[in-house]
Coordinates of C-alpha atoms in Angstrom, one line a residue:
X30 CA 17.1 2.4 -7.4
X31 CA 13.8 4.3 -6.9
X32 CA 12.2 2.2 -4.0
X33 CA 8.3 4.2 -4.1
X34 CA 7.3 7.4 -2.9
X35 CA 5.8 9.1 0.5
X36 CA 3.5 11.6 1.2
X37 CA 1.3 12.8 4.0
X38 CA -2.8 13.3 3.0
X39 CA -6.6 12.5 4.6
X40 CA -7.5 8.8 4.3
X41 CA -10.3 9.6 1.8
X42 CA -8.3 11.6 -0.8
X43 CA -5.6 8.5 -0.7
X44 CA -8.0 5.8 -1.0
X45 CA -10.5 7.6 -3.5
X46 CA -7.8 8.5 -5.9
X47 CA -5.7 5.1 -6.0
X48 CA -8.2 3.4 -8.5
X49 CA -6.7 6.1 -10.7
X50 CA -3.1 4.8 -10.4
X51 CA -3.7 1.2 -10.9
X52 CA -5.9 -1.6 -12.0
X53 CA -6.9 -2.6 -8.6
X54 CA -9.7 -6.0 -9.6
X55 CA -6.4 -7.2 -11.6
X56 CA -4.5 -8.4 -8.2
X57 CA -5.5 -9.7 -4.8
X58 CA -4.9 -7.8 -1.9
X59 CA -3.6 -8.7 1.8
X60 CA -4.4 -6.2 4.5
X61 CA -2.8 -6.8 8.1
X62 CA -1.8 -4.4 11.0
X63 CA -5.2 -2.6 10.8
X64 CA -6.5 0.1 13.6
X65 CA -9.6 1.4 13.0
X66 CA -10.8 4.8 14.7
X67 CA -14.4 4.3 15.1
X68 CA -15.3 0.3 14.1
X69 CA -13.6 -2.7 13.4
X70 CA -12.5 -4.0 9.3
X71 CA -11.6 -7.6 8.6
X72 CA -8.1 -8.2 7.8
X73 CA -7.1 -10.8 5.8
X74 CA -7.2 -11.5 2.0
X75 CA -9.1 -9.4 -0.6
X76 CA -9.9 -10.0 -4.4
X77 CA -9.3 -7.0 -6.2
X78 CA -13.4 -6.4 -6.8
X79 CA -13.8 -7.0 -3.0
X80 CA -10.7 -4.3 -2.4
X81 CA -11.9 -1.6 -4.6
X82 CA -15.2 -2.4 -3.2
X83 CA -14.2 -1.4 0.4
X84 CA -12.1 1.9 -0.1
X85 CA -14.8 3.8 0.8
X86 CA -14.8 2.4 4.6
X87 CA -11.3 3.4 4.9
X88 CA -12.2 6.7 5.9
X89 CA -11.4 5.9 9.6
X90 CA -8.2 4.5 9.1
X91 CA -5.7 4.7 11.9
X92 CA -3.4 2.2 11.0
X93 CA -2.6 -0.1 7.9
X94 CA -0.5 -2.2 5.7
X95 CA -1.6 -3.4 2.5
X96 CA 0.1 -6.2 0.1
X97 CA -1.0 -6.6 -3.2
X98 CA 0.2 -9.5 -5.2
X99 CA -0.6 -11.3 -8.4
X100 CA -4.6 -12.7 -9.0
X101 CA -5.1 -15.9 -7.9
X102 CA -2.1 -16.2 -5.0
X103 CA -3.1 -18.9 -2.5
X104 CA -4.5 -17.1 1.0
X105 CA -1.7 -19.5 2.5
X106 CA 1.1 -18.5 0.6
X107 CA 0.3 -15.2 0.9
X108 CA 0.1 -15.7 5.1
X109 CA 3.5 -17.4 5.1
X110 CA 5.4 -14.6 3.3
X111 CA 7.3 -12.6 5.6
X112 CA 7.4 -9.0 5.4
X113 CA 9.7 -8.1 8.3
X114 CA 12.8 -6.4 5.7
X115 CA 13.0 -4.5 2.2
X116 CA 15.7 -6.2 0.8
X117 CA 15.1 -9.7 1.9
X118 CA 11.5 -9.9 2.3
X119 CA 9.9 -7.5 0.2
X120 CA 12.2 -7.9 -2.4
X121 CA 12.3 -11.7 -2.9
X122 CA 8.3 -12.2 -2.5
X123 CA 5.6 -12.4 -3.9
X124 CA 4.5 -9.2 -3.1
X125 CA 4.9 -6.3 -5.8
X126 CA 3.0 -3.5 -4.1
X127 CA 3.3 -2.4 -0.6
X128 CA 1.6 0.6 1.5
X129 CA 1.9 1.3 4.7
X130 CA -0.7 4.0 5.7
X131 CA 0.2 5.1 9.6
X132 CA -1.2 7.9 12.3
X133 CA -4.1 9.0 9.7
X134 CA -2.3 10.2 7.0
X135 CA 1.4 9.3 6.6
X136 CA 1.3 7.2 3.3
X137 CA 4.6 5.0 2.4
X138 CA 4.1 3.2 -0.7
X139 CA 6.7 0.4 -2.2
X140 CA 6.8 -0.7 -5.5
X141 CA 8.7 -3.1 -7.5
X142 CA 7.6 -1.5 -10.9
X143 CA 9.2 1.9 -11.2
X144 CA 7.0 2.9 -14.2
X145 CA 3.9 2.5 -11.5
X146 CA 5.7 4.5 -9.1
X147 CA 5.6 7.1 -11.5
X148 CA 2.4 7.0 -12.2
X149 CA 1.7 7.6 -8.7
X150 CA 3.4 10.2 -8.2
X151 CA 1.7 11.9 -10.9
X152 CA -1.8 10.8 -10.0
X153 CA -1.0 11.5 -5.7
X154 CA 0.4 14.8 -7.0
X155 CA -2.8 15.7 -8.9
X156 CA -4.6 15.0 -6.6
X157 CA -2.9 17.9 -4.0
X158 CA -1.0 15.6 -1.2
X159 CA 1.3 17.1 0.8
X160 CA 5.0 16.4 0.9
X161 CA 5.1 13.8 -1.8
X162 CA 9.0 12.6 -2.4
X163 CA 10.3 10.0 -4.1
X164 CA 12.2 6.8 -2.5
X165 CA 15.2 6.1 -3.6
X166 CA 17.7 3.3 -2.0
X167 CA 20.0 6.7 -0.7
X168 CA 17.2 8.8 1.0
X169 CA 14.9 6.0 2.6
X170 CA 15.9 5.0 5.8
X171 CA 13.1 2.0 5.9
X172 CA 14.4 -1.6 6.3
X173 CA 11.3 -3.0 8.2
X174 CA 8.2 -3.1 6.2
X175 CA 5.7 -2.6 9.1
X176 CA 5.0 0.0 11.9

């Protein structure tokens, strides 16, 4: 089963080319684990016009996990969803869309939709990351979904 893809690239070219992938004002957005290089972000929950609104500051991004899930999920529900395994966790939640972005530039993205996993390869591809591969269940090593 393909799982979602990985890729190493700058925080701007990931950021400023994921609007091309996906809707993102269709969904709301959860963003935890955050380190900042140079000033501090809220975590917390986004709507998808406040996400796409703050790609831009993510320029100085260290550290982050990001958990998109449907428009209009409760912040509560959102908070009490686990997200310590793949299988369990991920898998059985709410959540459909997962990235963990780590050390400046390593960029792991889940997804329960494989046609959008597609479609981000081809628009991360485009856009000239380096080492993009795919996820599949036999060649990602993942179970935790977190740093």
């Amino acid at each position: 089963m393909l799982r979602g893809l990985g890729f190493l690239c700058e925080p701007d070219l990931f950021f400023n080319s994921l609007p091309s992938a996906m809707d993102l004002t269709a969904y709301d957005w959860y963003i935890d684990d955050v380190e900042w290089n140079y000033f501090y972000f809220r975590p917390g929950k986004y709507t998808g016009k406040e996400f796409l609104s703050s790609l831009s500051d993510f320029s100085c991004l260290s550290f982050v996990r990001i958990r998109r899930f449907p428009s209009g999920t409760e912040e509560d529900f959102m908070k009490s969803q686990p997200m310590d395994t793949y299988e369990e966790d991920f898998l059985n939640g709410a959540c459909d869309l997962l990235i963990l972005f780590y050390d400046g530039g390593f960029t792991e993205i889940y997804a329960k939709d494989e046609n959008l996993t597609h479609r981000m390869m081809d628009v991360f591809g485009k856009a000239g990351v380096q080492k993009l591969e795919a996820k599949y269940d036999y060649n990602d090593g993942r179970t935790g979904m977190s740093f």
